PDB file of C-alpha atoms and ligand atoms in Angstrom:
ATOM      1  CA  UNK A  10       1.767-204.870  47.439  1.00 80.00           C
ATOM      2  CA  UNK A  11       4.037-206.840  45.166  1.00 81.00           C
ATOM      3  CA  UNK A  12       4.103-206.953  41.368  1.00 81.00           C
ATOM      4  CA  UNK A  13       5.092-210.150  39.552  1.00 78.00           C
ATOM      5  CA  UNK A  14       8.247-208.404  38.281  1.00 77.00           C
ATOM      6  CA  UNK A  15       9.508-208.132  41.876  1.00 77.00           C
ATOM      7  CA  UNK A  16       8.788-211.523  43.368  1.00 80.00           C
ATOM      8  CA  UNK A  17       7.188-214.845  42.652  1.00 80.00           C
ATOM      9  CA  UNK A  18       5.152-214.132  45.756  1.00 82.00           C
ATOM     10  CA  UNK A  19       2.831-211.531  44.327  1.00 80.00           C
ATOM     11  CA  UNK A  20      -0.786-210.493  44.017  1.00 82.00           C
ATOM     12  CA  UNK A  21      -1.625-212.110  40.686  1.00 87.00           C
ATOM     13  CA  UNK A  22      -3.877-214.820  42.066  1.00 92.00           C
ATOM     14  CA  UNK A  23      -5.772-212.216  44.100  1.00 93.00           C
ATOM     15  CA  UNK A  24      -5.996-210.067  40.967  1.00 91.00           C
ATOM     16  CA  UNK A  25      -7.793-212.894  39.133  1.00 93.00           C
ATOM     17  CA  UNK A  26     -10.406-212.975  41.876  1.00 95.00           C
ATOM     18  CA  UNK A  27     -10.589-209.160  42.029  1.00 93.00           C
ATOM     19  CA  UNK A  28     -11.187-208.923  38.297  1.00 92.00           C
ATOM     20  CA  UNK A  29     -13.958-211.515  38.454  1.00 93.00           C
ATOM     21  CA  UNK A  30     -15.615-209.744  41.417  1.00 93.00           C
ATOM     22  CA  UNK A  31     -15.402-206.326  39.721  1.00 91.00           C
ATOM     23  CA  UNK A  32     -16.745-207.634  36.412  1.00 92.00           C
ATOM     24  CA  UNK A  33     -19.551-209.433  38.171  1.00 93.00           C
ATOM     25  CA  UNK A  34     -20.501-206.273  40.098  1.00 91.00           C
ATOM     26  CA  UNK A  35     -20.455-204.205  36.892  1.00 89.00           C
ATOM     27  CA  UNK A  36     -22.546-206.740  34.947  1.00 92.00           C
ATOM     28  CA  UNK A  37     -25.068-206.908  37.783  1.00 93.00           C
ATOM     29  CA  UNK A  38     -25.322-203.126  37.905  1.00 90.00           C
ATOM     30  CA  UNK A  39     -25.832-202.927  34.135  1.00 92.00           C
ATOM     31  CA  UNK A  40     -28.639-205.507  34.238  1.00 95.00           C
ATOM     32  CA  UNK A  41     -30.218-203.976  37.349  1.00 95.00           C
ATOM     33  CA  UNK A  42     -30.393-200.672  35.456  1.00 95.00           C
ATOM     34  CA  UNK A  43     -31.849-202.280  32.323  1.00 96.00           C
ATOM     35  CA  UNK A  44     -33.076-205.867  32.331  1.00 96.00           C
ATOM     36  CA  UNK A  45     -33.365-205.728  28.528  1.00 97.00           C
ATOM     37  CA  UNK A  46     -29.770-204.599  28.062  1.00 96.00           C
ATOM     38  CA  UNK A  47     -28.067-206.200  25.063  1.00 96.00           C
ATOM     39  CA  UNK A  48     -25.472-208.862  25.899  1.00 96.00           C
ATOM     40  CA  UNK A  49     -22.819-206.728  24.217  1.00 96.00           C
ATOM     41  CA  UNK A  50     -23.730-203.745  26.437  1.00 94.00           C
ATOM     42  CA  UNK A  51     -23.493-205.842  29.613  1.00 94.00           C
ATOM     43  CA  UNK A  52     -20.207-207.296  28.430  1.00 94.00           C
ATOM     44  CA  UNK A  53     -18.837-203.826  27.660  1.00 91.00           C
ATOM     45  CA  UNK A  54     -19.928-202.478  31.061  1.00 88.00           C
ATOM     46  CA  UNK A  55     -18.209-205.397  32.776  1.00 89.00           C
ATOM     47  CA  UNK A  56     -14.931-205.114  30.909  1.00 87.00           C
ATOM     48  CA  UNK A  57     -14.731-201.298  30.926  1.00 81.00           C
ATOM     49  CA  UNK A  58     -15.302-200.989  34.664  1.00 74.00           C
ATOM     50  CA  UNK A  59     -12.566-203.409  35.616  1.00 74.00           C
ATOM     51  CA  UNK A  60      -9.869-202.576  33.102  1.00 76.00           C
ATOM     52  CA  UNK A  61      -8.184-199.876  31.105  1.00 71.00           C
ATOM     53  CA  UNK A  62      -8.448-196.204  31.993  1.00 79.00           C
ATOM     54  CA  UNK A  63     -11.008-196.399  34.798  1.00 80.00           C
ATOM     55  CA  UNK A  64      -9.037-199.064  36.616  1.00 83.00           C
ATOM     56  CA  UNK A  65      -5.704-197.272  36.233  1.00 86.00           C
ATOM     57  CA  UNK A  66      -7.251-193.935  37.325  1.00 86.00           C
ATOM     58  CA  UNK A  67      -8.775-195.469  40.456  1.00 85.00           C
ATOM     59  CA  UNK A  68      -5.460-197.146  41.304  1.00 87.00           C
ATOM     60  CA  UNK A  69      -3.486-193.935  40.796  1.00 88.00           C
ATOM     61  CA  UNK A  70      -5.980-192.025  42.957  1.00 87.00           C
ATOM     62  CA  UNK A  71      -5.455-194.588  45.727  1.00 87.00           C
ATOM     63  CA  UNK A  72      -1.720-194.020  45.565  1.00 90.00           C
ATOM     64  CA  UNK A  73      -0.893-197.521  44.383  1.00 89.00           C
ATOM     65  CA  UNK A  74       2.224-196.372  42.439  1.00 90.00           C
ATOM     66  CA  UNK A  75       3.737-195.346  45.808  1.00 91.00           C
ATOM     67  CA  UNK A  76       3.153-198.678  47.523  1.00 87.00           C
ATOM     68  CA  UNK A  77       3.554-201.369  44.870  1.00 86.00           C
ATOM     69  CA  UNK A  78       6.948-203.100  44.726  1.00 84.00           C
ATOM     70  CA  UNK A  79       8.285-203.649  41.208  1.00 84.00           C
ATOM     71  CA  UNK A  80      11.606-204.763  39.708  1.00 86.00           C
ATOM     72  CA  UNK A  81      14.075-202.095  38.578  1.00 84.00           C
ATOM     73  CA  UNK A  82      13.032-201.885  34.952  1.00 88.00           C
ATOM     74  CA  UNK A  83       9.285-201.933  35.639  1.00 85.00           C
ATOM     75  CA  UNK A  84       7.402-198.684  36.230  1.00 85.00           C
ATOM     76  CA  UNK A  85       5.215-198.729  39.343  1.00 83.00           C
ATOM     77  CA  UNK A  86       2.918-196.228  37.654  1.00 86.00           C
ATOM     78  CA  UNK A  87       2.424-198.212  34.425  1.00 87.00           C
ATOM     79  CA  UNK A  88      -1.342-198.644  33.917  1.00 88.00           C
ATOM     80  CA  UNK A  89      -1.108-202.452  33.781  1.00 88.00           C
ATOM     81  CA  UNK A  90       0.848-202.527  37.059  1.00 88.00           C
ATOM     82  CA  UNK A  91      -1.528-200.081  38.790  1.00 89.00           C
ATOM     83  CA  UNK A  92      -4.602-201.845  37.509  1.00 89.00           C
ATOM     84  CA  UNK A  93      -3.274-205.282  38.448  1.00 90.00           C
ATOM     85  CA  UNK A  94      -2.524-204.105  41.977  1.00 91.00           C
ATOM     86  CA  UNK A  95      -5.983-202.577  42.300  1.00 91.00           C
ATOM     87  CA  UNK A  96      -7.550-205.860  41.206  1.00 91.00           C
ATOM     88  CA  UNK A  97      -5.392-207.689  43.749  1.00 92.00           C
ATOM     89  CA  UNK A  98      -6.643-205.306  46.436  1.00 91.00           C
ATOM     90  CA  UNK A  99     -10.254-206.038  45.478  1.00 92.00           C
ATOM     91  CA  UNK A 100      -9.446-209.764  45.498  1.00 94.00           C
ATOM     92  CA  UNK A 101      -7.904-209.431  48.967  1.00 94.00           C
ATOM     93  CA  UNK A 102     -11.110-207.809  50.208  1.00 95.00           C
ATOM     94  CA  UNK A 103     -13.057-210.784  48.833  1.00 96.00           C
ATOM     95  CA  UNK A 104     -10.782-213.246  50.650  1.00 96.00           C
ATOM     96  CA  UNK A 105     -10.803-211.270  53.924  1.00 96.00           C
ATOM     97  CA  UNK A 106     -14.582-210.863  53.861  1.00 97.00           C
ATOM     98  CA  UNK A 107     -15.149-214.328  52.351  1.00 97.00           C
ATOM     99  CA  UNK A 108     -17.467-212.494  49.964  1.00 96.00           C
ATOM    100  CA  UNK A 109     -17.253-211.313  46.376  1.00 95.00           C
ATOM    101  CA  UNK A 110     -20.248-209.068  47.145  1.00 94.00           C
ATOM    102  CA  UNK A 111     -18.166-207.177  49.702  1.00 95.00           C
ATOM    103  CA  UNK A 112     -15.362-206.900  47.157  1.00 94.00           C
ATOM    104  CA  UNK A 113     -17.803-205.622  44.529  1.00 91.00           C
ATOM    105  CA  UNK A 114     -19.001-202.999  47.009  1.00 91.00           C
ATOM    106  CA  UNK A 115     -15.465-201.743  47.613  1.00 90.00           C
ATOM    107  CA  UNK A 116     -14.844-201.780  43.884  1.00 88.00           C
ATOM    108  CA  UNK A 117     -17.892-199.553  43.265  1.00 85.00           C
ATOM    109  CA  UNK A 118     -16.864-197.085  45.943  1.00 85.00           C
ATOM    110  CA  UNK A 119     -13.468-196.744  44.280  1.00 83.00           C
ATOM    111  CA  UNK A 120     -15.124-196.429  40.911  1.00 78.00           C
ATOM    112  CA  UNK A 121     -17.405-193.645  42.195  1.00 75.00           C
ATOM    113  CA  UNK A 122     -14.368-191.839  43.637  1.00 72.00           C
ATOM    114  CA  UNK A 123     -12.687-191.844  40.255  1.00 71.00           C
ATOM    115  CA  UNK A 124     -15.839-190.734  38.468  1.00 67.00           C
ATOM    116  CA  UNK A 125     -16.319-187.741  40.779  1.00 59.00           C
ATOM    117  CA  UNK A 126     -12.592-186.926  40.523  1.00 53.00           C
ATOM    118  CA  UNK A 127     -12.951-187.012  36.748  1.00 50.00           C
ATOM    119  CA  UNK A 128     -15.953-184.677  36.944  1.00 49.00           C
ATOM    120  CA  UNK A 129     -14.118-182.328  39.336  1.00 51.00           C
ATOM    121  CA  UNK A 130     -11.163-182.175  36.961  1.00 48.00           C
ATOM    122  CA  UNK A 131     -13.326-180.947  34.053  1.00 44.00           C
TER     123      UNK A 131
HETATM  124  C1  NAG B 216     -17.190-218.549  53.456  1.00 90.30           C
HETATM  125  O1  NAG B 216     -18.503-218.491  52.932  1.00 90.30           O
HETATM  126  C2  NAG B 216     -19.024-219.734  52.577  1.00 90.30           C
HETATM  127  C3  NAG B 216     -20.354-219.504  51.870  1.00 90.30           C
HETATM  128  O2  NAG B 216     -21.178-218.648  52.608  1.00 90.30           O
HETATM  129  C4  NAG B 216     -19.159-220.589  53.827  1.00 90.30           C
HETATM  130  O3  NAG B 216     -19.685-221.844  53.507  1.00 90.30           O
HETATM  131  C5  NAG B 216     -17.781-220.744  54.448  1.00 90.30           C
HETATM  132  O4  NAG B 216     -17.876-221.463  55.659  1.00 90.30           O
HETATM  133  C6  NAG B 216     -17.154-219.398  54.713  1.00 90.30           C
HETATM  134  N1  NAG B 216     -15.773-219.560  55.131  1.00 90.30           N
HETATM  135  C7  NAG B 216     -15.287-218.917  56.186  1.00 90.30           C
HETATM  136  C8  NAG B 216     -13.840-219.158  56.469  1.00 90.30           C
HETATM  137  O5  NAG B 216     -15.943-218.142  56.864  1.00 90.30           O
END
């Protein structure tokens, strides 16, 4: 996996798709759980699942810091790098499977892994 700091050939375009697939999966799950959910709640569920702590934790658990190529002054374990690479991975699944549903499925499995790891750590 290649970060934008390392090469112009990198996973950013895939990350755009991965983010969209993950947000879509999270919004669908929120509405499936509660059809009357407030727009703000659905929006929060979508953005929280695919960004910030949860995203960086899932990426770290997958070992992304060990496999992502970055330029010298960029940290491979920086949350934005880890999260971007994870999104790119989800986007790559969508392209390979020709399906954002498949990518959303992979995203949820990763998300569940992180949630149970978080519970186990308590
Ligand atoms: C990808 O999926 C779309 C929609 O189902 C389909 O029209 C298209 O032919 C598929 N592309 C490939 C390469 O399988």
